[in-house]
Amino acid sequence: MADIDQTLQADIDAIADIAAVPTILKILSKTTGMRFSAVARVTEARWIVCSALDNVPYGMGPGSELPIETTFCDSIRAGGPPVLFDQASTHPVYSQHPSPKRYGLESYASFPIRLPDGSFFGTLCALDPEPIEVDTPDNREMFELFANVIGHHLSTRNRMNAALSSLHEERAVSGLREQFIAVLGHDLRTPLGAIRNGAQVLARSAVDARSAKIAKLIDGSATRMSGLIDDVLDFTRGRLGGGMALEIGDGARL
């Protein structure tokens, strides 16, 4: 088993989440006759199996790794064309390639998996230790179609994960904002109470009508501010799960 970091494990998990992948691998094997088929994550440095149907068996499954330089997929990642051949031992090009002899394969097919934005993910491949006619127009079309299906599934999953992450972040920010408003509202009550008390003292000790009027205006403004603070606290209390405040007969709040 390869040493898998979090990023590569996330890629393996992404393929595992696509319910269509096992079916795609079965269709490829039954249609072509090749007994091993897989989705591989291919980077500049690594080739790792994300999902596989292994009826040879080679003993490879999710997390299995081959040296990237020994694979045909490395050239595909670099922008090369898909690779298909029916019989490596007699092929004018691939009979000289070290990979068929190293892995004991004769027939092979590998197509790039790209996301709709053109970014490269890996390859959809199939192989067999026996010669099989795989390099046909129908097989090329089938591999390309299934590779595109997987790429679109990965893109959709990435967009959904990004949307969920954004939603969770927004909820966290919203919760902090409401907690701040609640704390601020409570903290404002103390100085506002002092203002109201001071206004009432001024009203009782006013020496003329003008002073009494000013004290009354101050008290009225403070009362309205207190009401606004209560409304804000009621809202945040409801949002944060503390319920809504109720006002009973004499104006007391619960």
PDB file of C-alpha atoms in Angstrom:
ATOM      1  CA  MET A   1       0.000   0.000   0.000  1.00  0.00           C
ATOM      2  CA  ALA A   2       1.288   3.442  -0.944  1.00  0.00           C
ATOM      3  CA  ASP A   3       2.052   6.165   1.567  1.00  0.00           C
ATOM      4  CA  ILE A   4      -1.036   8.330   0.965  1.00  0.00           C
ATOM      5  CA  ASP A   5      -1.199  11.946   2.085  1.00  0.00           C
ATOM      6  CA  GLN A   6      -4.465  13.776   2.756  1.00  0.00           C
ATOM      7  CA  THR A   7      -4.711  15.258  -0.718  1.00  0.00           C
ATOM      8  CA  LEU A   8      -4.289  11.933  -2.496  1.00  0.00           C
ATOM      9  CA  GLN A   9      -6.632  10.229  -0.040  1.00  0.00           C
ATOM     10  CA  ALA A  10      -9.237  12.891  -0.832  1.00  0.00           C
ATOM     11  CA  ASP A  11      -8.847  12.036  -4.530  1.00  0.00           C
ATOM     12  CA  ILE A  12      -9.327   8.322  -3.806  1.00  0.00           C
ATOM     13  CA  ASP A  13     -12.387   9.134  -1.686  1.00  0.00           C
ATOM     14  CA  ALA A  14     -13.773  11.330  -4.473  1.00  0.00           C
ATOM     15  CA  ILE A  15     -13.702   8.414  -6.913  1.00  0.00           C
ATOM     16  CA  ALA A  16     -15.174   6.091  -4.267  1.00  0.00           C
ATOM     17  CA  ASP A  17     -18.107   8.519  -3.915  1.00  0.00           C
ATOM     18  CA  ILE A  18     -18.996   8.165  -7.605  1.00  0.00           C
ATOM     19  CA  ALA A  19     -21.432   5.243  -7.649  1.00  0.00           C
ATOM     20  CA  ALA A  20     -21.078   4.822 -11.417  1.00  0.00           C
ATOM     21  CA  VAL A  21     -17.358   3.988 -11.353  1.00  0.00           C
ATOM     22  CA  PRO A  22     -17.627   0.244 -10.447  1.00  0.00           C
ATOM     23  CA  THR A  23     -20.257  -0.156 -13.172  1.00  0.00           C
ATOM     24  CA  ILE A  24     -18.032   1.631 -15.695  1.00  0.00           C
ATOM     25  CA  LEU A  25     -15.119  -0.683 -14.881  1.00  0.00           C
ATOM     26  CA  LYS A  26     -17.342  -3.755 -15.268  1.00  0.00           C
ATOM     27  CA  ILE A  27     -18.618  -2.538 -18.650  1.00  0.00           C
ATOM     28  CA  LEU A  28     -15.072  -1.894 -19.858  1.00  0.00           C
ATOM     29  CA  SER A  29     -13.922  -5.374 -18.852  1.00  0.00           C
ATOM     30  CA  LYS A  30     -16.935  -7.157 -20.320  1.00  0.00           C
ATOM     31  CA  THR A  31     -16.896  -5.159 -23.566  1.00  0.00           C
ATOM     32  CA  THR A  32     -13.161  -5.370 -24.234  1.00  0.00           C
ATOM     33  CA  GLY A  33     -12.443  -8.719 -22.561  1.00  0.00           C
ATOM     34  CA  MET A  34      -9.583  -7.192 -20.565  1.00  0.00           C
ATOM     35  CA  ARG A  35      -9.611  -8.503 -17.025  1.00  0.00           C
ATOM     36  CA  PHE A  36      -8.090  -5.520 -15.225  1.00  0.00           C
ATOM     37  CA  SER A  37      -9.596  -2.027 -15.361  1.00  0.00           C
ATOM     38  CA  ALA A  38      -8.986   0.951 -13.100  1.00  0.00           C
ATOM     39  CA  VAL A  39      -9.254   4.652 -12.420  1.00  0.00           C
ATOM     40  CA  ALA A  40      -5.828   6.005 -11.491  1.00  0.00           C
ATOM     41  CA  ARG A  41      -4.829   9.327  -9.966  1.00  0.00           C
ATOM     42  CA  VAL A  42      -1.808  10.531 -11.899  1.00  0.00           C
ATOM     43  CA  THR A  43       0.418  13.403 -10.780  1.00  0.00           C
ATOM     44  CA  GLU A  44       3.915  14.460 -11.835  1.00  0.00           C
ATOM     45  CA  ALA A  45       5.359  12.138  -9.206  1.00  0.00           C
ATOM     46  CA  ARG A  46       2.801   9.394  -8.559  1.00  0.00           C
ATOM     47  CA  TRP A  47       0.439   6.826 -10.097  1.00  0.00           C
ATOM     48  CA  ILE A  48      -2.103   5.532  -7.582  1.00  0.00           C
ATOM     49  CA  VAL A  49      -5.169   3.328  -8.013  1.00  0.00           C
ATOM     50  CA  CYS A  50      -8.409   4.987  -6.919  1.00  0.00           C
ATOM     51  CA  SER A  51     -10.729   2.152  -7.967  1.00  0.00           C
ATOM     52  CA  ALA A  52     -10.059  -1.150  -9.716  1.00  0.00           C
ATOM     53  CA  LEU A  53     -11.670  -4.299 -11.070  1.00  0.00           C
ATOM     54  CA  ASP A  54      -8.939  -6.922 -10.896  1.00  0.00           C
ATOM     55  CA  ASN A  55      -9.864 -10.327 -12.348  1.00  0.00           C
ATOM     56  CA  VAL A  56      -6.332 -11.317 -13.429  1.00  0.00           C
ATOM     57  CA  PRO A  57      -5.543 -10.900 -10.494  1.00  0.00           C
ATOM     58  CA  TYR A  58      -2.676  -8.436 -10.103  1.00  0.00           C
ATOM     59  CA  GLY A  59      -3.562  -7.857  -6.452  1.00  0.00           C
ATOM     60  CA  MET A  60      -4.136  -4.133  -6.955  1.00  0.00           C
ATOM     61  CA  GLY A  61      -6.844  -2.046  -5.333  1.00  0.00           C
ATOM     62  CA  PRO A  62      -7.461   1.495  -4.026  1.00  0.00           C
ATOM     63  CA  GLY A  63      -4.181   2.929  -2.750  1.00  0.00           C
ATOM     64  CA  SER A  64      -1.934   0.592  -4.764  1.00  0.00           C
ATOM     65  CA  GLU A  65       0.913   2.431  -6.483  1.00  0.00           C
ATOM     66  CA  LEU A  66       3.226   1.948  -9.442  1.00  0.00           C
ATOM     67  CA  PRO A  67       6.354   4.018 -10.139  1.00  0.00           C
ATOM     68  CA  ILE A  68       5.111   6.833 -12.362  1.00  0.00           C
ATOM     69  CA  GLU A  69       8.053   6.525 -14.773  1.00  0.00           C
ATOM     70  CA  THR A  70       7.122   2.897 -15.565  1.00  0.00           C
ATOM     71  CA  THR A  71       3.591   3.740 -16.709  1.00  0.00           C
ATOM     72  CA  PHE A  72       2.129   4.896 -20.014  1.00  0.00           C
ATOM     73  CA  CYS A  73      -0.058   7.331 -18.055  1.00  0.00           C
ATOM     74  CA  ASP A  74       2.874   9.651 -17.410  1.00  0.00           C
ATOM     75  CA  SER A  75       3.018  10.601 -21.103  1.00  0.00           C
ATOM     76  CA  ILE A  76      -0.771  11.066 -21.163  1.00  0.00           C
ATOM     77  CA  ARG A  77      -0.558  13.416 -18.170  1.00  0.00           C
ATOM     78  CA  ALA A  78       2.081  15.406 -20.031  1.00  0.00           C
ATOM     79  CA  GLY A  79      -0.391  15.966 -22.887  1.00  0.00           C
ATOM     80  CA  GLY A  80       0.241  12.902 -25.010  1.00  0.00           C
ATOM     81  CA  PRO A  81      -2.541  10.989 -26.798  1.00  0.00           C
ATOM     82  CA  PRO A  82      -4.427   8.001 -25.353  1.00  0.00           C
ATOM     83  CA  VAL A  83      -2.520   4.731 -25.511  1.00  0.00           C
ATOM     84  CA  LEU A  84      -4.058   1.587 -27.009  1.00  0.00           C
ATOM     85  CA  PHE A  85      -2.509  -1.609 -28.365  1.00  0.00           C
ATOM     86  CA  ASP A  86      -3.707  -5.140 -28.959  1.00  0.00           C
ATOM     87  CA  GLN A  87      -0.461  -7.065 -28.523  1.00  0.00           C
ATOM     88  CA  ALA A  88       2.591  -5.423 -27.051  1.00  0.00           C
ATOM     89  CA  SER A  89       5.029  -8.183 -28.051  1.00  0.00           C
ATOM     90  CA  THR A  90       4.401  -7.618 -31.780  1.00  0.00           C
ATOM     91  CA  HIS A  91       3.656  -3.893 -31.733  1.00  0.00           C
ATOM     92  CA  PRO A  92       6.145  -1.770 -33.712  1.00  0.00           C
ATOM     93  CA  VAL A  93       6.423   0.794 -30.902  1.00  0.00           C
ATOM     94  CA  TYR A  94       5.353  -0.799 -27.631  1.00  0.00           C
ATOM     95  CA  SER A  95       7.316  -4.010 -28.094  1.00  0.00           C
ATOM     96  CA  GLN A  96      10.366  -1.888 -27.233  1.00  0.00           C
ATOM     97  CA  HIS A  97       8.736  -0.265 -24.213  1.00  0.00           C
ATOM     98  CA  PRO A  98       9.843  -1.670 -20.814  1.00  0.00           C
ATOM     99  CA  SER A  99       6.383  -1.531 -19.175  1.00  0.00           C
ATOM    100  CA  PRO A 100       4.689  -4.493 -20.969  1.00  0.00           C
ATOM    101  CA  LYS A 101       7.521  -6.840 -20.020  1.00  0.00           C
ATOM    102  CA  ARG A 102       7.790  -5.448 -16.509  1.00  0.00           C
ATOM    103  CA  TYR A 103       4.075  -5.940 -15.759  1.00  0.00           C
ATOM    104  CA  GLY A 104       3.422  -8.913 -18.010  1.00  0.00           C
ATOM    105  CA  LEU A 105       0.788  -7.279 -20.181  1.00  0.00           C
ATOM    106  CA  GLU A 106      -0.068  -7.674 -23.845  1.00  0.00           C
ATOM    107  CA  SER A 107      -3.221  -5.624 -24.438  1.00  0.00           C
ATOM    108  CA  TYR A 108      -3.723  -2.163 -22.998  1.00  0.00           C
ATOM    109  CA  ALA A 109      -5.842   1.000 -23.164  1.00  0.00           C
ATOM    110  CA  SER A 110      -5.542   4.274 -21.225  1.00  0.00           C
ATOM    111  CA  PHE A 111      -7.482   7.532 -21.645  1.00  0.00           C
ATOM    112  CA  PRO A 112      -7.121  10.834 -19.761  1.00  0.00           C
ATOM    113  CA  ILE A 113      -9.698  11.910 -17.196  1.00  0.00           C
ATOM    114  CA  ARG A 114     -10.073  15.669 -17.329  1.00  0.00           C
ATOM    115  CA  LEU A 115     -12.451  17.986 -15.539  1.00  0.00           C
ATOM    116  CA  PRO A 116     -14.644  20.288 -17.658  1.00  0.00           C
ATOM    117  CA  ASP A 117     -12.190  23.144 -17.026  1.00  0.00           C
ATOM    118  CA  GLY A 118      -9.451  21.098 -18.701  1.00  0.00           C
ATOM    119  CA  SER A 119      -7.503  20.211 -15.542  1.00  0.00           C
ATOM    120  CA  PHE A 120      -6.012  16.712 -15.528  1.00  0.00           C
ATOM    121  CA  PHE A 121      -7.015  14.201 -12.836  1.00  0.00           C
ATOM    122  CA  GLY A 122      -5.747  10.836 -13.983  1.00  0.00           C
ATOM    123  CA  THR A 123      -6.538   7.994 -16.369  1.00  0.00           C
ATOM    124  CA  LEU A 124      -9.162   5.393 -17.102  1.00  0.00           C
ATOM    125  CA  CYS A 125      -7.266   2.287 -18.118  1.00  0.00           C
ATOM    126  CA  ALA A 126      -7.675  -1.416 -18.816  1.00  0.00           C
ATOM    127  CA  LEU A 127      -5.181  -4.199 -19.543  1.00  0.00           C
ATOM    128  CA  ASP A 128      -4.701  -7.912 -19.830  1.00  0.00           C
ATOM    129  CA  PRO A 129      -1.742 -10.321 -19.968  1.00  0.00           C
ATOM    130  CA  GLU A 130      -3.262 -11.866 -23.114  1.00  0.00           C
ATOM    131  CA  PRO A 131      -3.536 -10.273 -26.586  1.00  0.00           C
ATOM    132  CA  ILE A 132      -6.988  -8.734 -27.119  1.00  0.00           C
ATOM    133  CA  GLU A 133      -8.273  -6.565 -29.938  1.00  0.00           C
ATOM    134  CA  VAL A 134      -8.863  -3.290 -28.130  1.00  0.00           C
ATOM    135  CA  ASP A 135      -7.703  -0.588 -30.545  1.00  0.00           C
ATOM    136  CA  THR A 136     -11.015  -0.075 -32.389  1.00  0.00           C
ATOM    137  CA  PRO A 137     -13.093   3.076 -33.053  1.00  0.00           C
ATOM    138  CA  ASP A 138     -15.914   1.784 -30.847  1.00  0.00           C
ATOM    139  CA  ASN A 139     -13.578   1.100 -27.920  1.00  0.00           C
ATOM    140  CA  ARG A 140     -11.920   4.486 -28.294  1.00  0.00           C
ATOM    141  CA  GLU A 141     -15.323   6.181 -28.219  1.00  0.00           C
ATOM    142  CA  MET A 142     -16.401   4.154 -25.176  1.00  0.00           C
ATOM    143  CA  PHE A 143     -13.246   4.911 -23.164  1.00  0.00           C
ATOM    144  CA  GLU A 144     -13.440   8.599 -24.020  1.00  0.00           C
ATOM    145  CA  LEU A 145     -17.132   8.760 -23.069  1.00  0.00           C
ATOM    146  CA  PHE A 146     -16.608   7.067 -19.699  1.00  0.00           C
ATOM    147  CA  ALA A 147     -13.537   9.188 -18.933  1.00  0.00           C
ATOM    148  CA  ASN A 148     -15.643  12.317 -19.587  1.00  0.00           C
ATOM    149  CA  VAL A 149     -18.434  10.998 -17.353  1.00  0.00           C
ATOM    150  CA  ILE A 150     -15.986  10.518 -14.473  1.00  0.00           C
ATOM    151  CA  GLY A 151     -14.504  13.985 -15.050  1.00  0.00           C
ATOM    152  CA  HIS A 152     -17.944  15.607 -14.914  1.00  0.00           C
ATOM    153  CA  HIS A 153     -18.814  13.692 -11.733  1.00  0.00           C
ATOM    154  CA  LEU A 154     -15.602  14.909 -10.095  1.00  0.00           C
ATOM    155  CA  SER A 155     -16.316  18.497 -11.130  1.00  0.00           C
ATOM    156  CA  THR A 156     -19.863  18.345  -9.740  1.00  0.00           C
ATOM    157  CA  ARG A 157     -18.575  16.881  -6.465  1.00  0.00           C
ATOM    158  CA  ASN A 158     -15.942  19.627  -6.183  1.00  0.00           C
ATOM    159  CA  ARG A 159     -18.559  22.341  -6.726  1.00  0.00           C
ATOM    160  CA  MET A 160     -20.863  20.804  -4.129  1.00  0.00           C
ATOM    161  CA  ASN A 161     -18.039  20.560  -1.589  1.00  0.00           C
ATOM    162  CA  ALA A 162     -17.070  24.177  -2.238  1.00  0.00           C
ATOM    163  CA  ALA A 163     -20.678  25.290  -1.783  1.00  0.00           C
ATOM    164  CA  LEU A 164     -21.004  23.328   1.471  1.00  0.00           C
ATOM    165  CA  SER A 165     -17.724  24.742   2.760  1.00  0.00           C
ATOM    166  CA  SER A 166     -18.880  28.268   1.940  1.00  0.00           C
ATOM    167  CA  LEU A 167     -22.220  27.614   3.662  1.00  0.00           C
ATOM    168  CA  HIS A 168     -20.561  26.280   6.817  1.00  0.00           C
ATOM    169  CA  GLU A 169     -18.201  29.250   6.897  1.00  0.00           C
ATOM    170  CA  GLU A 170     -21.061  31.698   6.465  1.00  0.00           C
ATOM    171  CA  ARG A 171     -23.007  30.005   9.263  1.00  0.00           C
ATOM    172  CA  ALA A 172     -19.994  30.223  11.554  1.00  0.00           C
ATOM    173  CA  VAL A 173     -19.522  33.935  10.767  1.00  0.00           C
ATOM    174  CA  SER A 174     -23.236  34.550  11.222  1.00  0.00           C
ATOM    175  CA  GLY A 175     -23.182  32.821  14.607  1.00  0.00           C
ATOM    176  CA  LEU A 176     -20.218  34.912  15.776  1.00  0.00           C
ATOM    177  CA  ARG A 177     -21.908  38.080  14.544  1.00  0.00           C
ATOM    178  CA  GLU A 178     -25.096  37.287  16.459  1.00  0.00           C
ATOM    179  CA  GLN A 179     -23.141  36.433  19.596  1.00  0.00           C
ATOM    180  CA  PHE A 180     -21.327  39.769  19.303  1.00  0.00           C
ATOM    181  CA  ILE A 181     -24.646  41.628  18.944  1.00  0.00           C
ATOM    182  CA  ALA A 182     -26.034  39.832  21.985  1.00  0.00           C
ATOM    183  CA  VAL A 183     -22.985  40.694  24.117  1.00  0.00           C
ATOM    184  CA  LEU A 184     -23.008  44.280  22.869  1.00  0.00           C
ATOM    185  CA  GLY A 185     -26.700  44.633  23.697  1.00  0.00           C
ATOM    186  CA  HIS A 186     -26.183  43.414  27.240  1.00  0.00           C
ATOM    187  CA  ASP A 187     -23.155  45.680  27.700  1.00  0.00           C
ATOM    188  CA  LEU A 188     -25.092  48.721  26.486  1.00  0.00           C
ATOM    189  CA  ARG A 189     -27.819  48.252  29.077  1.00  0.00           C
ATOM    190  CA  THR A 190     -25.606  49.372  31.978  1.00  0.00           C
ATOM    191  CA  PRO A 191     -24.566  52.800  30.601  1.00  0.00           C
ATOM    192  CA  LEU A 192     -28.063  53.287  29.179  1.00  0.00           C
ATOM    193  CA  GLY A 193     -29.561  52.634  32.610  1.00  0.00           C
ATOM    194  CA  ALA A 194     -27.208  55.209  34.096  1.00  0.00           C
ATOM    195  CA  ILE A 195     -28.355  57.762  31.469  1.00  0.00           C
ATOM    196  CA  ARG A 196     -32.022  57.128  32.275  1.00  0.00           C
ATOM    197  CA  ASN A 197     -31.412  57.390  36.003  1.00  0.00           C
ATOM    198  CA  GLY A 198     -29.479  60.626  35.497  1.00  0.00           C
ATOM    199  CA  ALA A 199     -32.258  62.060  33.313  1.00  0.00           C
ATOM    200  CA  GLN A 200     -34.874  61.228  35.933  1.00  0.00           C
ATOM    201  CA  VAL A 201     -32.789  62.874  38.671  1.00  0.00           C
ATOM    202  CA  LEU A 202     -32.397  65.973  36.487  1.00  0.00           C
ATOM    203  CA  ALA A 203     -36.138  66.066  35.854  1.00  0.00           C
ATOM    204  CA  ARG A 204     -36.934  65.986  39.574  1.00  0.00           C
ATOM    205  CA  SER A 205     -34.380  68.661  40.407  1.00  0.00           C
ATOM    206  CA  ALA A 206     -34.947  70.903  37.386  1.00  0.00           C
ATOM    207  CA  VAL A 207     -34.943  74.602  38.287  1.00  0.00           C
ATOM    208  CA  ASP A 208     -36.867  75.736  35.213  1.00  0.00           C
ATOM    209  CA  ALA A 209     -39.125  74.396  32.460  1.00  0.00           C
ATOM    210  CA  ARG A 210     -36.289  74.266  29.902  1.00  0.00           C
ATOM    211  CA  SER A 211     -34.149  71.992  32.102  1.00  0.00           C
ATOM    212  CA  ALA A 212     -37.160  69.743  32.778  1.00  0.00           C
ATOM    213  CA  LYS A 213     -37.860  69.495  29.043  1.00  0.00           C
ATOM    214  CA  ILE A 214     -34.246  68.537  28.264  1.00  0.00           C
ATOM    215  CA  ALA A 215     -34.261  65.892  30.995  1.00  0.00           C
ATOM    216  CA  LYS A 216     -37.524  64.498  29.618  1.00  0.00           C
ATOM    217  CA  LEU A 217     -36.066  64.348  26.096  1.00  0.00           C
ATOM    218  CA  ILE A 218     -32.990  62.501  27.366  1.00  0.00           C
ATOM    219  CA  ASP A 219     -35.151  60.014  29.261  1.00  0.00           C
ATOM    220  CA  GLY A 220     -37.406  59.465  26.237  1.00  0.00           C
ATOM    221  CA  SER A 221     -34.452  58.848  23.901  1.00  0.00           C
ATOM    222  CA  ALA A 222     -32.905  56.427  26.394  1.00  0.00           C
ATOM    223  CA  THR A 223     -36.236  54.593  26.671  1.00  0.00           C
ATOM    224  CA  ARG A 224     -36.425  54.199  22.894  1.00  0.00           C
ATOM    225  CA  MET A 225     -32.831  52.975  22.805  1.00  0.00           C
ATOM    226  CA  SER A 226     -33.639  50.444  25.502  1.00  0.00           C
ATOM    227  CA  GLY A 227     -36.537  49.182  23.408  1.00  0.00           C
ATOM    228  CA  LEU A 228     -34.294  48.806  20.361  1.00  0.00           C
ATOM    229  CA  ILE A 229     -31.751  46.871  22.414  1.00  0.00           C
ATOM    230  CA  ASP A 230     -34.511  44.590  23.694  1.00  0.00           C
ATOM    231  CA  ASP A 231     -35.676  43.936  20.122  1.00  0.00           C
ATOM    232  CA  VAL A 232     -32.131  43.099  19.004  1.00  0.00           C
ATOM    233  CA  LEU A 233     -31.607  40.785  21.979  1.00  0.00           C
ATOM    234  CA  ASP A 234     -34.932  39.071  21.298  1.00  0.00           C
ATOM    235  CA  PHE A 235     -33.839  38.439  17.706  1.00  0.00           C
ATOM    236  CA  THR A 236     -30.396  37.097  18.590  1.00  0.00           C
ATOM    237  CA  ARG A 237     -31.827  35.032  21.454  1.00  0.00           C
ATOM    238  CA  GLY A 238     -34.200  33.369  19.009  1.00  0.00           C
ATOM    239  CA  ARG A 239     -31.427  32.815  16.433  1.00  0.00           C
ATOM    240  CA  LEU A 240     -29.040  31.372  19.021  1.00  0.00           C
ATOM    241  CA  GLY A 241     -31.644  29.017  20.479  1.00  0.00           C
ATOM    242  CA  GLY A 242     -32.453  30.842  23.691  1.00  0.00           C
ATOM    243  CA  GLY A 243     -36.104  31.485  22.860  1.00  0.00           C
ATOM    244  CA  MET A 244     -37.949  34.796  22.726  1.00  0.00           C
ATOM    245  CA  ALA A 245     -38.487  37.118  25.685  1.00  0.00           C
ATOM    246  CA  LEU A 246     -42.075  37.543  26.897  1.00  0.00           C
ATOM    247  CA  GLU A 247     -43.452  40.655  28.544  1.00  0.00           C
ATOM    248  CA  ILE A 248     -46.087  40.117  31.228  1.00  0.00           C
ATOM    249  CA  GLY A 249     -48.558  42.405  32.980  1.00  0.00           C
ATOM    250  CA  ASP A 250     -46.377  44.964  34.768  1.00  0.00           C
ATOM    251  CA  GLY A 251     -43.775  45.171  31.988  1.00  0.00           C
ATOM    252  CA  ALA A 252     -41.411  42.577  33.451  1.00  0.00           C
ATOM    253  CA  ARG A 253     -39.558  40.469  30.900  1.00  0.00           C
ATOM    254  CA  LEU A 254     -39.040  36.707  31.029  1.00  0.00           C
TER     255      LEU A 254
END
